[in-house]
Every structure is written in structure tokens, then in C-alpha cells.
Coordinates of C-alpha atoms in Angstrom, one line a residue:
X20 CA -1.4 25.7 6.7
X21 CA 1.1 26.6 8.7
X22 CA -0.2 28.2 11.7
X23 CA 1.1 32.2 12.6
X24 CA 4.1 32.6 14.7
X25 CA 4.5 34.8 18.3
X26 CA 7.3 36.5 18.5
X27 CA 10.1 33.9 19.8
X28 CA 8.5 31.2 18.8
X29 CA 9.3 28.7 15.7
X30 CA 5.9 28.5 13.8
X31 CA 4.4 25.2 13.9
X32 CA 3.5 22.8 10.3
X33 CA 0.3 21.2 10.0
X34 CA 0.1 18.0 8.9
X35 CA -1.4 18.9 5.8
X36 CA 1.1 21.2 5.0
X37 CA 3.8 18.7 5.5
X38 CA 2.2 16.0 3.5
X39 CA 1.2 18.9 0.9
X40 CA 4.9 19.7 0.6
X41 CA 6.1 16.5 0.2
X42 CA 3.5 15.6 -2.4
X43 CA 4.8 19.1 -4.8
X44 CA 8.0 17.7 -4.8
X45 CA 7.3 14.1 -6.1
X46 CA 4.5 15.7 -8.5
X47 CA 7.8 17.5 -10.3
X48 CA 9.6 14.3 -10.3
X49 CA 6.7 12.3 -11.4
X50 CA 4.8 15.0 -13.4
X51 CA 2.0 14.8 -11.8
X52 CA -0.7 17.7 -11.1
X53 CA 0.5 19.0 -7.8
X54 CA -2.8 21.2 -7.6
X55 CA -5.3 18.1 -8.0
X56 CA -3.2 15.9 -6.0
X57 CA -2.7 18.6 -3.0
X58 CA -7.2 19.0 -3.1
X59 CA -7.4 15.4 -3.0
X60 CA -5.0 14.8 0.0
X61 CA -6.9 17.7 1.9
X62 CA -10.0 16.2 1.2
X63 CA -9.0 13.0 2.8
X64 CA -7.5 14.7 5.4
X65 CA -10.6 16.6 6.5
X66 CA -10.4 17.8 9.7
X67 CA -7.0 16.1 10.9
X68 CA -5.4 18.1 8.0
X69 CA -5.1 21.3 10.0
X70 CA -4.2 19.9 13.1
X71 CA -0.6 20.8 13.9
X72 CA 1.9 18.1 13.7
X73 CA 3.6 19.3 17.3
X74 CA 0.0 17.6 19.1
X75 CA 0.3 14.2 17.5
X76 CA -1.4 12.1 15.5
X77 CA -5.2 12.7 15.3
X78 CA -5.9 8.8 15.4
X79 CA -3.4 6.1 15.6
X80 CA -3.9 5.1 11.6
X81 CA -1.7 2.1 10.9
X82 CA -0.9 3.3 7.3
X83 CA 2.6 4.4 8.9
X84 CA 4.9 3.3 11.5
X85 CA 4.5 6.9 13.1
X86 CA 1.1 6.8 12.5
X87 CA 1.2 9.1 9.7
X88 CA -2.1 8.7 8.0
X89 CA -0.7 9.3 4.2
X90 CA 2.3 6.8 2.5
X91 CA 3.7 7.8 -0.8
X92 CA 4.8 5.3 -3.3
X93 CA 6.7 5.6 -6.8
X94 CA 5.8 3.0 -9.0
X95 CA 8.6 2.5 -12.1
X96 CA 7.6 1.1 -15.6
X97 CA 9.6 0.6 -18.3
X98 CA 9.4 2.8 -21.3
X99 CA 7.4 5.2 -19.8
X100 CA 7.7 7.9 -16.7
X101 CA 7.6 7.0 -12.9
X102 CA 4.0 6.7 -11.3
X103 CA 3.0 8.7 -7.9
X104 CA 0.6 6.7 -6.0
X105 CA -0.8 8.1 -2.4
X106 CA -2.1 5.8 0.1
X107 CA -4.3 7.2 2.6
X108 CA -6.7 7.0 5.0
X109 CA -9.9 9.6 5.6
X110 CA -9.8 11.0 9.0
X111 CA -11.3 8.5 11.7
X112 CA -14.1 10.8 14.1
X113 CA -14.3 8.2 16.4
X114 CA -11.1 6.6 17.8
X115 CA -13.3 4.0 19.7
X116 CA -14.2 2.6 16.0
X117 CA -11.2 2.5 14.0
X118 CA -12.7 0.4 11.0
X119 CA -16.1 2.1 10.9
X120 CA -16.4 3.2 7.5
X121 CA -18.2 6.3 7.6
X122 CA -15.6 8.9 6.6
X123 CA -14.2 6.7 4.3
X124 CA -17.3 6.4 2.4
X125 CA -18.3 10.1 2.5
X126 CA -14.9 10.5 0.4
X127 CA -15.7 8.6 -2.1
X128 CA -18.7 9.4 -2.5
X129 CA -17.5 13.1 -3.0
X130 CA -14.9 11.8 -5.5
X131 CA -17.6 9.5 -7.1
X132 CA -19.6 12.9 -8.5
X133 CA -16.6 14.8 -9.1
X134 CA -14.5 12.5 -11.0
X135 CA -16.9 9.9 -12.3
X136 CA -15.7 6.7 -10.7
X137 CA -17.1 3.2 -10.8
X138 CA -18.2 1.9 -7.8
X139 CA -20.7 -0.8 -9.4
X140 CA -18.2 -3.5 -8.1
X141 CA -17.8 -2.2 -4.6
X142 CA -21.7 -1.5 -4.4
X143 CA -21.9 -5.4 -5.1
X144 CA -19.8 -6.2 -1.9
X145 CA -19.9 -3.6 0.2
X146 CA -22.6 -5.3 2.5
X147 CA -20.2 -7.0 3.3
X148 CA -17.7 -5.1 4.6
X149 CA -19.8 -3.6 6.7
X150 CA -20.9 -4.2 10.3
X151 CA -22.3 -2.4 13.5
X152 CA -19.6 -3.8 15.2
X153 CA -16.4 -3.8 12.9
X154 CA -12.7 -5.2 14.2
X155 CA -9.5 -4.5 12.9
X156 CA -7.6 -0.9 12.7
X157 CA -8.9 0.2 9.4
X158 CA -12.3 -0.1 7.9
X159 CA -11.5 1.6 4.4
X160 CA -8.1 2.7 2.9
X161 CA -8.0 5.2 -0.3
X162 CA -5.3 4.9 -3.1
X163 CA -4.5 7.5 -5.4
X164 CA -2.9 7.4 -8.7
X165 CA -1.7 10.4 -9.8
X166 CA -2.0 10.1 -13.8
X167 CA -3.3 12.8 -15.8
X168 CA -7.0 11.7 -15.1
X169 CA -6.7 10.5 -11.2
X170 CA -7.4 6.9 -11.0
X171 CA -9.0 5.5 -7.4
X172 CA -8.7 2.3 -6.0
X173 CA -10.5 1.3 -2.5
X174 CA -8.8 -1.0 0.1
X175 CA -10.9 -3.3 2.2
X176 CA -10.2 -5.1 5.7
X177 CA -11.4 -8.7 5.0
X178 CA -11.0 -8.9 8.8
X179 CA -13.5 -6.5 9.9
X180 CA -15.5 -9.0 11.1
X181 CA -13.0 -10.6 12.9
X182 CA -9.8 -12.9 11.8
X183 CA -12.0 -16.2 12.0
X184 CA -14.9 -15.0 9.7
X185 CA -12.3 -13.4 6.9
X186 CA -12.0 -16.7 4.8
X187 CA -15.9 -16.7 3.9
X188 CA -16.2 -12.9 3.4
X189 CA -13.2 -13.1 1.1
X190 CA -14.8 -16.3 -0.7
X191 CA -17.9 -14.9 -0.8
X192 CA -17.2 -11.7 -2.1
X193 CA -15.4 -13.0 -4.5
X194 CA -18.0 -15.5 -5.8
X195 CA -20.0 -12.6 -6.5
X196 CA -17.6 -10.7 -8.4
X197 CA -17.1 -13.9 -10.8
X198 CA -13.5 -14.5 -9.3
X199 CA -14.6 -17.8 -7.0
X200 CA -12.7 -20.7 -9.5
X201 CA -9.2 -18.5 -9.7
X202 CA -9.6 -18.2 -5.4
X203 CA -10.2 -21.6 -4.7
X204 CA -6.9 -23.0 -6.7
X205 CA -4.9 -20.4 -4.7
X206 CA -6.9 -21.1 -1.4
X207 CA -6.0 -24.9 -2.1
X208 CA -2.5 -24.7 -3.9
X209 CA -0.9 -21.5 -2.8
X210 CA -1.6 -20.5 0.7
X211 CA 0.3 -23.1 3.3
X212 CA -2.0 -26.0 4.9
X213 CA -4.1 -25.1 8.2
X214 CA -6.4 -22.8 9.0
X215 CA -6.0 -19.3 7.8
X216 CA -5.4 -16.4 10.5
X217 CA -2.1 -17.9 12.1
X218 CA 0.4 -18.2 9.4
X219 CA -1.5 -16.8 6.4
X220 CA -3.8 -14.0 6.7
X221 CA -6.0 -11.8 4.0
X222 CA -4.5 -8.3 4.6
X223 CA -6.3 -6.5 2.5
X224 CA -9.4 -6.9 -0.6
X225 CA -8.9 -3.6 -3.1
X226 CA -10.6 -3.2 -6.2
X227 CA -10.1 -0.3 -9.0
X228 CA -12.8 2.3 -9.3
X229 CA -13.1 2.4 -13.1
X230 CA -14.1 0.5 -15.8
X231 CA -11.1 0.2 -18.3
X232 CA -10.2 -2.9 -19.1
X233 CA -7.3 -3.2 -16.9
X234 CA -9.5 -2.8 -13.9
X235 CA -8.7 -5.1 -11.3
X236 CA -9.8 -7.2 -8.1
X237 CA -6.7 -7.9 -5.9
X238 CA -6.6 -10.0 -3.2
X239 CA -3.1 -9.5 -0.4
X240 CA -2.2 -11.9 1.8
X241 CA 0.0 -11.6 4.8
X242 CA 2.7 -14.4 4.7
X243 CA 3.8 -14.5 8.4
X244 CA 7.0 -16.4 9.3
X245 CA 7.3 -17.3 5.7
X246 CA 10.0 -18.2 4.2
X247 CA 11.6 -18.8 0.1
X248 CA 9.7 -22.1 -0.4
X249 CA 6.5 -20.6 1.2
X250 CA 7.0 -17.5 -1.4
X251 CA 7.6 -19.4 -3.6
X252 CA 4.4 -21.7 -3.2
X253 CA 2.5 -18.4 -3.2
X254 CA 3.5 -16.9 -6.8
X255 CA 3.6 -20.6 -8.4
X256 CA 0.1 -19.8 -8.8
X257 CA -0.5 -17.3 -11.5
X258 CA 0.5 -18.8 -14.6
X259 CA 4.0 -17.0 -16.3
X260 CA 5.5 -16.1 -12.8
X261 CA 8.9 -16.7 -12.4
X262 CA 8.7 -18.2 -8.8
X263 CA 13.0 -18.3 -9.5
X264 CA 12.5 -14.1 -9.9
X265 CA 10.4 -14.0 -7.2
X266 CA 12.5 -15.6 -4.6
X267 CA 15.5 -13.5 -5.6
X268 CA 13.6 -10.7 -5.6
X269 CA 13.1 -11.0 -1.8
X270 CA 16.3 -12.9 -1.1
X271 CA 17.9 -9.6 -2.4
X272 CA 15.7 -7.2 -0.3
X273 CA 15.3 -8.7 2.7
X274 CA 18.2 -11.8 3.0
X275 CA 17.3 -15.5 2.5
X276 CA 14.3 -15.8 5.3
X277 CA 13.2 -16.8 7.3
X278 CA 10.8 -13.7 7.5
X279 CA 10.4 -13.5 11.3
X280 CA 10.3 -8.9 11.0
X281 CA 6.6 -7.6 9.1
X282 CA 5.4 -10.1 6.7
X283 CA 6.1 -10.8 3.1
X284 CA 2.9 -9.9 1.6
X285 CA 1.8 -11.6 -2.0
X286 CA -0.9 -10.2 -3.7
X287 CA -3.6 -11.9 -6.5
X288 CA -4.6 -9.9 -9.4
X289 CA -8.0 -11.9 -10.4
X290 CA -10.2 -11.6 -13.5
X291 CA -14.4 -12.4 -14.0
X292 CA -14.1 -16.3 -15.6
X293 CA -10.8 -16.6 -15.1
X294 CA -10.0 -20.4 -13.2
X295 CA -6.2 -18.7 -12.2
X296 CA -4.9 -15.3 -11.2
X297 CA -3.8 -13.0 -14.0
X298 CA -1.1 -11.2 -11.8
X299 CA 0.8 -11.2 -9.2
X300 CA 2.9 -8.8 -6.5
X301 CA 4.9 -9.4 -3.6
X302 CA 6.0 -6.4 -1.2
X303 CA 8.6 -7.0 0.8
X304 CA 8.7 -4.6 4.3
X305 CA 12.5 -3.5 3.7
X306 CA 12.3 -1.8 7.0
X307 CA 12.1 -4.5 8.7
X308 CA 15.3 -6.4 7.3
X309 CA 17.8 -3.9 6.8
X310 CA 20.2 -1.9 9.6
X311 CA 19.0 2.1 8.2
X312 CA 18.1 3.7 5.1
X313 CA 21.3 4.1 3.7
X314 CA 21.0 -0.1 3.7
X315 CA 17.2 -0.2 2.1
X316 CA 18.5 2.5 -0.5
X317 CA 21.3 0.3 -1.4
X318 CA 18.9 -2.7 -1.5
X319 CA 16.7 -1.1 -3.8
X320 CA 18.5 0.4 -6.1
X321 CA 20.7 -3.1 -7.2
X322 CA 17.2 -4.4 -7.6
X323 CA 16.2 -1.2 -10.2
X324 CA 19.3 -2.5 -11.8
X325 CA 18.7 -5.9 -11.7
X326 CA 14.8 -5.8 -13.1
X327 CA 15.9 -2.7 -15.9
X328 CA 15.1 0.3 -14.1
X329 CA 17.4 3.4 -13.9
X330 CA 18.8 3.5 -10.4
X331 CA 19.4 6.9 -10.6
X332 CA 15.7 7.7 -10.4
X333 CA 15.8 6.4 -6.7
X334 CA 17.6 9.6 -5.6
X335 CA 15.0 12.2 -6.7
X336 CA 12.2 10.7 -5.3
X337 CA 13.9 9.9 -1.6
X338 CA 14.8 13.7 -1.7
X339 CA 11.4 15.3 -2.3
X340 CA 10.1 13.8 0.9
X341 CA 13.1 14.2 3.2
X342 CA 16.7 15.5 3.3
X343 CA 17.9 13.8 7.0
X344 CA 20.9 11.8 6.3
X345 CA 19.5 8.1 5.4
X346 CA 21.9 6.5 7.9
X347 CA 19.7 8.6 10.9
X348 CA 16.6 6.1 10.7
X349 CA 15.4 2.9 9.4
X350 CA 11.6 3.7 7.8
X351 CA 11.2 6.0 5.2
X352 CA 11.7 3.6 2.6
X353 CA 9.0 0.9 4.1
X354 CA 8.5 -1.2 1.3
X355 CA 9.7 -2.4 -1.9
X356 CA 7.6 -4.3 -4.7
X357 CA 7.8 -6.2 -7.8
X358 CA 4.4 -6.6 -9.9
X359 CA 4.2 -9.4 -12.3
X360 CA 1.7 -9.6 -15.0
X361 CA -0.7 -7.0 -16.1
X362 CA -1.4 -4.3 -16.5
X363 CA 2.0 -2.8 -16.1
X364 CA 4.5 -5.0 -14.2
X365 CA 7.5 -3.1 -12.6
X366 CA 9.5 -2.0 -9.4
X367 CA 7.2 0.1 -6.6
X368 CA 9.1 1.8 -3.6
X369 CA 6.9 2.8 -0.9
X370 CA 8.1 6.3 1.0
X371 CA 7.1 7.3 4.3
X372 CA 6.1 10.9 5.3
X373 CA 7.9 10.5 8.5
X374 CA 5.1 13.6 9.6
X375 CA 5.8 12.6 13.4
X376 CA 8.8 10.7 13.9
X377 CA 11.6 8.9 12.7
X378 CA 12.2 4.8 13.5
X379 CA 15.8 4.9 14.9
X380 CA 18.4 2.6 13.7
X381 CA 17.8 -0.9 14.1
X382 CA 20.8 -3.5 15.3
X383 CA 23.1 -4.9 12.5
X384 CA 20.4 -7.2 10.6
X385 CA 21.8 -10.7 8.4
X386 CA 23.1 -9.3 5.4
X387 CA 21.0 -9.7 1.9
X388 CA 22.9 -12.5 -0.8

């Protein structure tokens, strides 16, 4: 809420009623349930929600540049409206263990009764994810898809017990998910050679919290330093990507590498049985490559075009979550994705909230071709 004002005095927003704002204006370009959506960001919020934005961020959460503890992101299919997706993180109670999973796990467990979700997966490898003594700046990481029935999807750290025991977690959990065949040709074939943690590092192990068909078990990995041929290596791995689409793809985001900003990220989409991956994403950190917004908006919208998206639908969303001229910071549009295979390949742009600050300008950066 926004808290009362004295007299001579601007009244100060919380940060849930910034992020709340925000959210109503991409549920009317996305048509999703701005009431549902504005409980559930609360919820995750907890305590940090009321907290006004003026005395900084309640934990340093590394969701956002700014530490804004919410990202928005539009995800754009074809014959069929945009997507809102919210990517948040449940309010840490003690800053001295970032990655303990506690609040996270109370959240879900609250949307578990309320909306039904599937967690027989997760209970399968939670163990281990979790640790008396976890590492890393995140523990447990909550996305939201805003259909008509909310979908929920849960984002590991494979690091949590620190960078040199994520390979066997990963493998491991994995393995007992039915997924170990399709990891070990991508451990072997499509991450670079040498030991994973310097160049190559598993960001992130999510899996969908229902049981539809097109649930899935995703795997990201960090690509640091990469560049075109190391993409490239990466998506040759899931059978019926277009490593040539892929490489433009970030070529035209981000230049023609090396990738020495935030990493290219590639992410797995595996299957029970299956001996390959089924899918594939790469997410290319925009902010990182580009001289402002204005730049990254430009980016983005000639690859709508190019990958048979309306550009025009790029506007909309970009207002609802801020009206400061573009060319004034270099951040609120963080990321830009293209997902290959199923279940419903398309464009994704990632928004920031910019709830605390702004990223200034960055110097003129090598121009995309």
C-alpha cells in the first residue's frame, strides 16, 4: 500500500504497490487475472511487500540488477495471445543465509493446497537441494504463469552446495527423474571440454509443478566467455534445432561475441526415456550488449520481425511497467529469448521492475550485424 502522507511530504510506494501496479497494467495487455496475479505476488512478497521502496531493498535478491526481488517477462506465441510470466523470489528472513529455503518452501506449500500443484517430482529431489549449510544467493526461485488456471514452476540452485559439487547433484537428480541418458550426451557433446564451474556452469534446475503432458524438467547453463561456435555446440544437441537460427538469433541481440558482459545462457528441456533433449532456449542478457534501452528495444523488436511476431506488441508491454524515456537507462529490458521445441516455441522478453533504481547508460557497445 502506499503509506499515508504528512502534510508537505510526497507519500512514499511500497514495493508491493509498485510491483502490484506494474503487474495490472501487463494483466490488460496480456489478459491475465490482475486480481489472482496481484494475491500471488503479495504472497511471495510477505513481509518485504509493505516495506517502502525509499528504505531499500529488504535483501539483496539477485533476480534484478537493483535487487528488485520480482522480474516480469512476456512470452509471445504465434497464433495465440502474449503470455505474462513473473519471476520471483519469497522474502529471505535471514540475510546471513541467502539460499536457505525456508520461505520459499512455505509458499509453495500454501500454493500447493490452494491451487492443486504437483510437487511429486520436486519431493523426489528435493533432498538434494537442501543443506544446513547452503552456498550461492538463492536457494529457491518461483515462476508464475499467468494463464487462466496459474501454472507454477520451481527454480533450483544446482550450486547450493557449492560450484564443485553441482555436476553430481545435477547428474544425480537427474538420474532419478529418468532424464540421466539425455544429460550425459549434452554433458559429453554440448558443454565445452574441462571441468565445469569455470567456463560452463549449471545456473539453474526448474521443473513444472503439474502434471499435463507438457510438463517439463529444464536444465540452464551459464555459457561464460562463450562465443557463436560454443552456442552453437550447445543447441547442436537437441535434435531439430537450427544451430544456424540460433547463432543469428544472438548475433542479432547481442553482436557476433565474444560474450565477455553476463553470460549467454542455453537451457535443456529433458523428457523421462528420452536419450536427447526435447527442447531447447537460449537467453541472451541484452543489457549487457547494448548502449540503453532505446538500443535493446530496437534489437528486439527486428527479432519479433524476424521469428513472425508482431513488433508492435513490444510497445504495450514496455509501457505498462515504465514511462521514463528508454534512452535514460540500460536495464529494463534484461533479457531476450528464443524457445525451440515444445511445448510452445517463441520470442520471451524479460522486463525489469526497476522498483529501486535505474542502470545508467552504458558506453557505446560493438554494434549488432
Amino acid at each position: 500500500m502506499i503509506a499515508s502522507s504528512v502534510e508537505g511530504h510526497v507519500p512514499v510506494t511500497s514495493l508491493v504497490t509498485h510491483v502490484t501496479d506494474q503487474l495490472t497494467r501487463l494483466c490488460r495487455v496480456t489478459g491475465a487475472d490482475p486480481v489472482m496475479s496481484a494475491q500471488l505476488v503479495a504472497d511471495l512478497l510477505g513481509p518485504a511487500g509493505p516495506r517502502p521502496l525509499d528504505a531499500g531493498p529488504a535483501w539483496p535478491s539477485d533476480i534484478a540488477d537493483d535487487h528488485t526481488p520480482v522480474e516480469f517477462s512476456v512470452a509471445f506465441h504465434r497464433h495465440s495471445r502474449p503470455t505474462l510470466r513473473i519471476l520471483a523470489e519469497a522474502a529471505v528472513a535471514d540475510l546471513s543465509r541467502p539460499a536457505d529455503l525456508s520461505s520459499a518452501l512455505a509458499f509453495l506449500h500454501r500454493q500447493t493446497r490452494r491451487h492443486r500443484l504437483t510437487t511429486a517430482r520436486l519431493d523426489r529431489v528435493l533432498d538434494l537441494f537442501t543443506t544446513e549449510r547452503p552456498q550461492g544467493v538463492f536457494g529457491m526461485w518461483h515462476s508464475l504463469i499467468l494463464r487462466r488456471t496459474p501454472e507454477f514452476k520451481v527454480y533450483l540452485n544446482p550450486e547450493i552446495r557449492g560450484v564443485a559439487d553441482a555436476d553430481a547433484l545435477v547428474t544425480e537428480a537427474l538420474g532419478r527423474l529418468g532424464a540421466a541418458p539425455a544429460h550425459r550426451a549434452v554433458r559429453l557433446r554440448g558443454l565445452r571440454p574441462g571441468e565445469l564451474g569455470a567456463a560452463d556452469r549449471f545456473t539453474f534446475f526448474a521443473l513444472d509443478l503439474h502434471d499435463a503432458d507438457s510438463a517439463r524438467i529444464k536444465l540452464y547453463v551459464s555459457q561464460h566467455d562463450a562465443d557463436l561456435a560454443d552456442v552453437a555446440r550447445a543447441a547442436a544437441m537437441v535434435p531439430g534445432v537450427d544451430t544456424g537460427t540460433v547463432t543469428s538469433f544472438c548475433r542479432q541481440a547481442a553482436g557476433p561475441g565474444p560474450y565477455t558482459g553476463r553470460p549467454i545462457i542455453s537451457s535443456y528441456t529433458y523428457a523421462a526415456g528420452a536419450d536427447r533433449p526435447i527442447g531447447y532456449s537460449v537467453y541472451v542478457p541484452i543489457r549487457s550488449y547494448v548502449t540503453d534501452d532505446a538500443q535493446a528495444r530496437d534489437r528486439i523488436r527486428g527479432l519479433m520481425d524476424r521469428h513472425g511476431f508482431d513488433p508492435e506488441q513490444l510497445g504495450p508491454a514496455m509501457a505498462a511497467v515504465t514511462s521514463r524515456p528508454l534512452d535514460e537507462g540500460a536495464g529494463l529490458l534484461a533479457h531476450v529469448s528464443l524457445r525451440l521445441g515444445p511445448p510452445r516455441p517463441g520470442v520471451t522478453v524479460y522486463l525489469s521492475s526497476e522498483a529501486y533504481s535505474v542502470s545508467a547508460p552504458q558506453p557505446q557497445r560493438v554494434p549488432a550485424r
